[in-house]
Tab-separated table of C-alpha atoms in Angstrom:
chain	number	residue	atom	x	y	z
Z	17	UNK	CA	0.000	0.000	0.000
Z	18	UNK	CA	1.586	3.957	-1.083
Z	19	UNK	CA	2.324	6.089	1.946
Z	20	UNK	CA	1.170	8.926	-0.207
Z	21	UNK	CA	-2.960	9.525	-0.760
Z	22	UNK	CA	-4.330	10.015	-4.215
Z	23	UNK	CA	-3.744	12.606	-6.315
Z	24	UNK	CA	-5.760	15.294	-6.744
Z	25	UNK	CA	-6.987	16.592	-9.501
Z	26	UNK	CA	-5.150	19.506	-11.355
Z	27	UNK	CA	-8.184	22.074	-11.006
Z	28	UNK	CA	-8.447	21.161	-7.012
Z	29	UNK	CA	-4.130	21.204	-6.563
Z	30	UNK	CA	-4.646	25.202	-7.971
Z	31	UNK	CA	-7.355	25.897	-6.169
Z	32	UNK	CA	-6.134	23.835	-2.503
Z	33	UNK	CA	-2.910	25.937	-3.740
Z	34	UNK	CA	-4.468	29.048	-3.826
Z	35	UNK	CA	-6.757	28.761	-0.544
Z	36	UNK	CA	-3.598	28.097	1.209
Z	37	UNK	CA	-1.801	31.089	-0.216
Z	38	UNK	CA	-4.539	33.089	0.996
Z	39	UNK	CA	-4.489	31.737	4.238
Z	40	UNK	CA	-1.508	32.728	4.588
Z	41	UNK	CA	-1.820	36.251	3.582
Z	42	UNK	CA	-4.093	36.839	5.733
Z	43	UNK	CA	-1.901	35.664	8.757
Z	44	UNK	CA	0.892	37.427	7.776
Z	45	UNK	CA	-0.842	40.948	7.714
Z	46	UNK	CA	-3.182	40.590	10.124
Z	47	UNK	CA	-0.191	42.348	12.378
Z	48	UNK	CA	-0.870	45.565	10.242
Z	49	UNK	CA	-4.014	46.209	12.181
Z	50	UNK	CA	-2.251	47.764	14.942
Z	51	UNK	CA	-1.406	50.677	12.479
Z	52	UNK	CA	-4.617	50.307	10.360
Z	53	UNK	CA	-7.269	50.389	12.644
Z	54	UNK	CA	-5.745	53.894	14.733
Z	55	UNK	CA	-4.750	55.636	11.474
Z	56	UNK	CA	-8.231	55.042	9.930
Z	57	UNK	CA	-9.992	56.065	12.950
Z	58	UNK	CA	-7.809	59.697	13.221
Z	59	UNK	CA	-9.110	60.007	9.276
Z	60	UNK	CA	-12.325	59.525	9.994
Z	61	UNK	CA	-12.003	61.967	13.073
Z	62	UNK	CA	-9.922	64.381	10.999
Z	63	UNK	CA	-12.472	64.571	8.340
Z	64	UNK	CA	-15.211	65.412	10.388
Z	65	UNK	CA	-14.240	68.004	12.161
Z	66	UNK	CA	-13.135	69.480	8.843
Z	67	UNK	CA	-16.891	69.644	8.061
Z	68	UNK	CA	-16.942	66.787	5.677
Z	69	UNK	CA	-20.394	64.378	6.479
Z	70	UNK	CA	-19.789	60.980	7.212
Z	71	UNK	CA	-21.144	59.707	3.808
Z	72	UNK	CA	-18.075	62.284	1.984
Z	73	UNK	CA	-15.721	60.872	4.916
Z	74	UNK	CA	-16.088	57.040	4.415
Z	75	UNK	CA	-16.875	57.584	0.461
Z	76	UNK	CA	-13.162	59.199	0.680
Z	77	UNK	CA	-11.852	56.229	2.066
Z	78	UNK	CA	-13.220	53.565	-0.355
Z	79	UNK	CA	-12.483	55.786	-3.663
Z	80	UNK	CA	-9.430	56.869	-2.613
Z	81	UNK	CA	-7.750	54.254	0.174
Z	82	UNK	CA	-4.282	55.581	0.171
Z	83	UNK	CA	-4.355	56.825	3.473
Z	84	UNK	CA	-0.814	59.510	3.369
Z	85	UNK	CA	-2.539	60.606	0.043
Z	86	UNK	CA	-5.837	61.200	1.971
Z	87	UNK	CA	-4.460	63.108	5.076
Z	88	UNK	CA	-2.364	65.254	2.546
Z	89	UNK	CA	-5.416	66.392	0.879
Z	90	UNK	CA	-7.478	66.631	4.235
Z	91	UNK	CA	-4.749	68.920	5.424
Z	92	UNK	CA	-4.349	71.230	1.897
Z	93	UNK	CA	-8.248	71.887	1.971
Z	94	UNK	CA	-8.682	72.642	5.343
Z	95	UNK	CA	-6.000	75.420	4.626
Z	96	UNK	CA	-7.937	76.303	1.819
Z	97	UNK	CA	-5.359	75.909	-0.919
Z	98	UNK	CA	-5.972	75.875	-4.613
Z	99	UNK	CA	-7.954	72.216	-5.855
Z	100	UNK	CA	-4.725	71.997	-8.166
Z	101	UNK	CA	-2.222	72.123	-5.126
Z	102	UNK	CA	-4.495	69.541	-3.253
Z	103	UNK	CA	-4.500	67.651	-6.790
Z	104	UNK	CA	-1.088	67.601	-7.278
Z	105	UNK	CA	0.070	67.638	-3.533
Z	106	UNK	CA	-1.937	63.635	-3.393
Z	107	UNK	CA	-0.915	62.564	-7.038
Z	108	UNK	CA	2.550	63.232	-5.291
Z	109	UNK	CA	2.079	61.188	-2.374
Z	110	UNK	CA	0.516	58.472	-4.419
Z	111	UNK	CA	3.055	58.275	-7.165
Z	112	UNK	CA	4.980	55.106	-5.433
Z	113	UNK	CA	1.390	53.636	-6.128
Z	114	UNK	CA	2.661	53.840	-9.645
Z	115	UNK	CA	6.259	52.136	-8.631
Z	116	UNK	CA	4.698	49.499	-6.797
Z	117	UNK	CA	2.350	48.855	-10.223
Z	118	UNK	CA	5.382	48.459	-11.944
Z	119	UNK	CA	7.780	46.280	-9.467
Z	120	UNK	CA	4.573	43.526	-8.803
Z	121	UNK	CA	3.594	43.332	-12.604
Z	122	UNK	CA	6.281	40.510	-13.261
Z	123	UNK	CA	4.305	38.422	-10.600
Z	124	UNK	CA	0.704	39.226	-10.969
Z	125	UNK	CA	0.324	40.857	-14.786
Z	126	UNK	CA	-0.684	37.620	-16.172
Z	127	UNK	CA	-3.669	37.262	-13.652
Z	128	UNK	CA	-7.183	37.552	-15.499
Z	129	UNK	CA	-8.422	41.493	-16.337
Z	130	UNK	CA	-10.512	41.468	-13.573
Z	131	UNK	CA	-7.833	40.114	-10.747
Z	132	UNK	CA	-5.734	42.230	-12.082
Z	133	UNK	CA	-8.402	45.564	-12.077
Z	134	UNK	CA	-9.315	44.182	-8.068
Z	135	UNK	CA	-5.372	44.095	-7.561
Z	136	UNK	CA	-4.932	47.522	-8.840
Z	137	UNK	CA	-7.885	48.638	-6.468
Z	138	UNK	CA	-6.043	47.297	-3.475
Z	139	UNK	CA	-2.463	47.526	-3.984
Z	140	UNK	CA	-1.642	49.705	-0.528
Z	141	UNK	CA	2.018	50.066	0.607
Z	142	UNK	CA	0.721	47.206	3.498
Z	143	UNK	CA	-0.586	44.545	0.622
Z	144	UNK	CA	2.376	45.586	-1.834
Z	145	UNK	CA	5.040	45.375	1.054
Z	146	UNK	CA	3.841	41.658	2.438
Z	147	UNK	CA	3.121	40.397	-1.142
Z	148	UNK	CA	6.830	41.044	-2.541
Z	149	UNK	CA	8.495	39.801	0.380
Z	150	UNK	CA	6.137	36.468	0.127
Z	151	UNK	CA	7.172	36.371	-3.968
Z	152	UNK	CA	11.019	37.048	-3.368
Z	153	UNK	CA	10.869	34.150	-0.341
Z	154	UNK	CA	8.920	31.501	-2.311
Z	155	UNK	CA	9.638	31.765	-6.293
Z	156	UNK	CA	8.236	28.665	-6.895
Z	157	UNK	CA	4.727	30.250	-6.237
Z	158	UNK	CA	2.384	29.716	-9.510
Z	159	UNK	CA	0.015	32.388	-10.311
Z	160	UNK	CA	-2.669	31.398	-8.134
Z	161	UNK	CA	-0.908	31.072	-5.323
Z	162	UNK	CA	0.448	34.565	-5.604
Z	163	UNK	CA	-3.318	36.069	-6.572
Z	164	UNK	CA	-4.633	34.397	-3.519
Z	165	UNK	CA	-1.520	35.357	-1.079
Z	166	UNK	CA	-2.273	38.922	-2.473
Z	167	UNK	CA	-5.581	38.735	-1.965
Z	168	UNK	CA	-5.158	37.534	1.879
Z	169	UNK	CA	-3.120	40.560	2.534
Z	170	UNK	CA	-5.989	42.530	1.407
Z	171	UNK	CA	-8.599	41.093	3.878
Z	172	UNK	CA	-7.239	42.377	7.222
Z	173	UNK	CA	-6.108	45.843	5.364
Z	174	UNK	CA	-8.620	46.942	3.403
Z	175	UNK	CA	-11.547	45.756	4.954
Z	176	UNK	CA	-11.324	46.839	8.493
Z	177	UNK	CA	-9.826	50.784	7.097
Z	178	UNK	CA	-13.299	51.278	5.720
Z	179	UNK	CA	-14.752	49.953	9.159
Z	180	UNK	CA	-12.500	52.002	11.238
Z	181	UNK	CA	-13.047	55.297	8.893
Z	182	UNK	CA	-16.661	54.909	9.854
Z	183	UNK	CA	-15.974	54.336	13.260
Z	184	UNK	CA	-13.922	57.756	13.586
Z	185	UNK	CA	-16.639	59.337	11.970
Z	186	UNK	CA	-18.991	58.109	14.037
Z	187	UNK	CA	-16.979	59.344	17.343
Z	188	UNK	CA	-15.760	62.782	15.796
Z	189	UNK	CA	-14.896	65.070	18.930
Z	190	UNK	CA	-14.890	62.063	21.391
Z	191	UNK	CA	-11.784	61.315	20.558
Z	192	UNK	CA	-9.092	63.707	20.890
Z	193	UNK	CA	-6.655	64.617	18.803
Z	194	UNK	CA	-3.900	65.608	21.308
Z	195	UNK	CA	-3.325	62.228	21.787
Z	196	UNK	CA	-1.567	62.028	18.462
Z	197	UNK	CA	-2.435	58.776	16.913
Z	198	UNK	CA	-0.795	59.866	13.607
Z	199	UNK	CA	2.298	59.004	15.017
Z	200	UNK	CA	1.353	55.654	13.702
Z	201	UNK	CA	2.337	56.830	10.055
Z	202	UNK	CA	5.360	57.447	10.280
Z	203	UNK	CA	6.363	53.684	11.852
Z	204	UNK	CA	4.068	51.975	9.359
Z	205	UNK	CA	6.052	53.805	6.462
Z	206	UNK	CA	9.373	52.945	8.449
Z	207	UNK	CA	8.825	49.186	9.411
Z	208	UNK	CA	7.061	48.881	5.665
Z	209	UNK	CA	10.194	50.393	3.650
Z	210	UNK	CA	13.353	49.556	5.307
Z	211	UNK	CA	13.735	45.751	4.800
Z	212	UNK	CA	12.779	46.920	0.625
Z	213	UNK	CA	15.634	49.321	0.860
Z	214	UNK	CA	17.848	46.062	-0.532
Z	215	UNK	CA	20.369	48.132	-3.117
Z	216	UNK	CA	22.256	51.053	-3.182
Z	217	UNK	CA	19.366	52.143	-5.991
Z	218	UNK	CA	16.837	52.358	-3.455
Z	219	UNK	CA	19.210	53.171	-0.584
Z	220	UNK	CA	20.001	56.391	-2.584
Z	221	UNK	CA	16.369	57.043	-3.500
Z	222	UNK	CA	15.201	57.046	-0.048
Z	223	UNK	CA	18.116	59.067	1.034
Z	224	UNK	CA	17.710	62.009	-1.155
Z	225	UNK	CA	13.964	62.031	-0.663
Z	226	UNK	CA	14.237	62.584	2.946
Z	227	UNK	CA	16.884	65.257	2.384
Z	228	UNK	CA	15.387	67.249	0.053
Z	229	UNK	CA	11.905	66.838	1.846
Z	230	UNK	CA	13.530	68.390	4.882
Z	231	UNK	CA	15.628	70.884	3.375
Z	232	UNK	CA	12.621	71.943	1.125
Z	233	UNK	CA	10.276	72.051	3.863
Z	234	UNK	CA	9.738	75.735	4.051
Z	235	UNK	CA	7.723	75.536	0.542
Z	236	UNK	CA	4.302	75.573	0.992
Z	237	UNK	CA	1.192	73.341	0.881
Z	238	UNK	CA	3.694	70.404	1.425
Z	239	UNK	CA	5.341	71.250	-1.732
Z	240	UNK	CA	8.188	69.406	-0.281
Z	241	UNK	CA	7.115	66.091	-0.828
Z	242	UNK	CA	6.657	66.558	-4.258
Z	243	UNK	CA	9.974	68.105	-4.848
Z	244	UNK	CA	11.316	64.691	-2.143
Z	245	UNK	CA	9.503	62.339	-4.207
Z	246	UNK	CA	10.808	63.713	-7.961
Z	247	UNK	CA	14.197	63.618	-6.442
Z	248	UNK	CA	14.234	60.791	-4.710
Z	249	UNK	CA	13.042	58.715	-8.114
Z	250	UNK	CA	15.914	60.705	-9.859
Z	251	UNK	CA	18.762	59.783	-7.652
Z	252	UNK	CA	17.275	55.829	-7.732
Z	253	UNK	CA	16.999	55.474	-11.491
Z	254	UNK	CA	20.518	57.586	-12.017
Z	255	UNK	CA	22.038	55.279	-8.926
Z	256	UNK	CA	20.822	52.285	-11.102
Z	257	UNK	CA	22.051	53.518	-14.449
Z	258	UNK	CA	25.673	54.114	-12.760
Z	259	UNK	CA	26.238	50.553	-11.178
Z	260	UNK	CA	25.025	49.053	-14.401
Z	261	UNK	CA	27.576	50.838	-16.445
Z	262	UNK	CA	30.185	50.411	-13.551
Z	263	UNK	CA	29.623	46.739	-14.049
Z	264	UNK	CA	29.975	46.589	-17.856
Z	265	UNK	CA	33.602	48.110	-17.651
């Protein structure tokens, strides 16, 4: 008598295959809510007491969910500045969005149109950040397996920043701001980034980001972080273009 059981069929290996991936996205960023849940809650209280209704605040959350992109623009129009500052301001926040679209397309552009239109929906700096790791650790992974691993990372992200936004809508004043629950933002972008910051390329990148964003932040309506972000993308791609040609000599 085999040791081994039958075989399954193809059709339930890929799908098995794929529920397990999932599985396992969802354990390995269901540590995320501790910055999720706090962070959407200070939107939703954020938004509210800058006289958006609670239909405008969660309706921000599910069009937009980029949450650095949404407290940027919270910020610009509660100062009142121009709708093409506040445009530009969150295109300039979101533009990694864009990087991220590019680095994960090797692993997921073959997925069906509308995998691939959900994926696009959902890619977050949390979901891109576990997902790559995941891909880079396990190569082996077909394409199932790394739709349903992404998809995992979306369930304890996504789902519960919607809930939350309500939430801090629905508490407004009771909560106070003094206790400063955005300093969650800056250790989610911290814990998120560093262990991606693998060559001198993005070393460089993140480097002169920060240092122009500091030196340059005197410009107004967070003009910095645009002039950060172009910069920092400048000093990657040029970083990249130099070791390439170092290594050809």
């Amino acid at each position: 008598m085999s040791s081994q059981g039958p075989e399954l069929p193809d059709g339930r290996q890929v799908r098995a295959g794929a529920r397990h991936a999932y599985l396992r996205g969802l354990r390995d960023a269901t540590p995320f809510l501790v910055i999720v849940l706090p962070f959407a809650m200070l939107f939703g209280v954020l938004a509210t007491e800058a006289g958006l209704s609670l239909f405008e605040t969660v309706s921000f959350s599910v069009v937009v969910i980029a949450g650095a992109s949404q407290f940027t623009a919270l910020q610009l129009m509660s100062e009142q500045a121009p709708t093409v500052v506040v445009l530009a301001s969150a295109l300039a926040v979101n533009m990694r969005m864009a990087m991220y679209s590019a680095s994960i397309t090797p692993y997921l552009g073959a997925a069906p149109l509308w995998q691939r239109g959900l994926i696009a929906y959902f890619l977050v700096d949390q979901t891109y950040a576990a997902s790559l790791l995941e891909y880079d650790k396990r190569p082996g992974m077909t394409l199932g397996e790394k739709v349903g691993y992404f998809f995992g990372t979306c369930t304890p992200i996504c789902l519960p920043w919607y809930a939350a936004t309500l939430l801090g809508g629905w508490l407004g004043a009771a909560i106070p701001t003094e206790l400063g629950l955005d300093f969650v933002l800056p250790i989610a972008f911290i814990s998120m980034i560093m262990p991606l910051l693998r060559t001198p390329a993005h070393r460089a990148a993140a480097l002169v980001s920060v240092v122009l964003a500091l030196g340059c932040a005197w410009l107004p309506y967070n003009l910095a972080l645009i002039v950060g972000g172009i910069g920092g993308m400048m000093a990657g791609a040029r970083t990249e273009v130099w070791l390439e040609q170092r290594a050809q000599q």
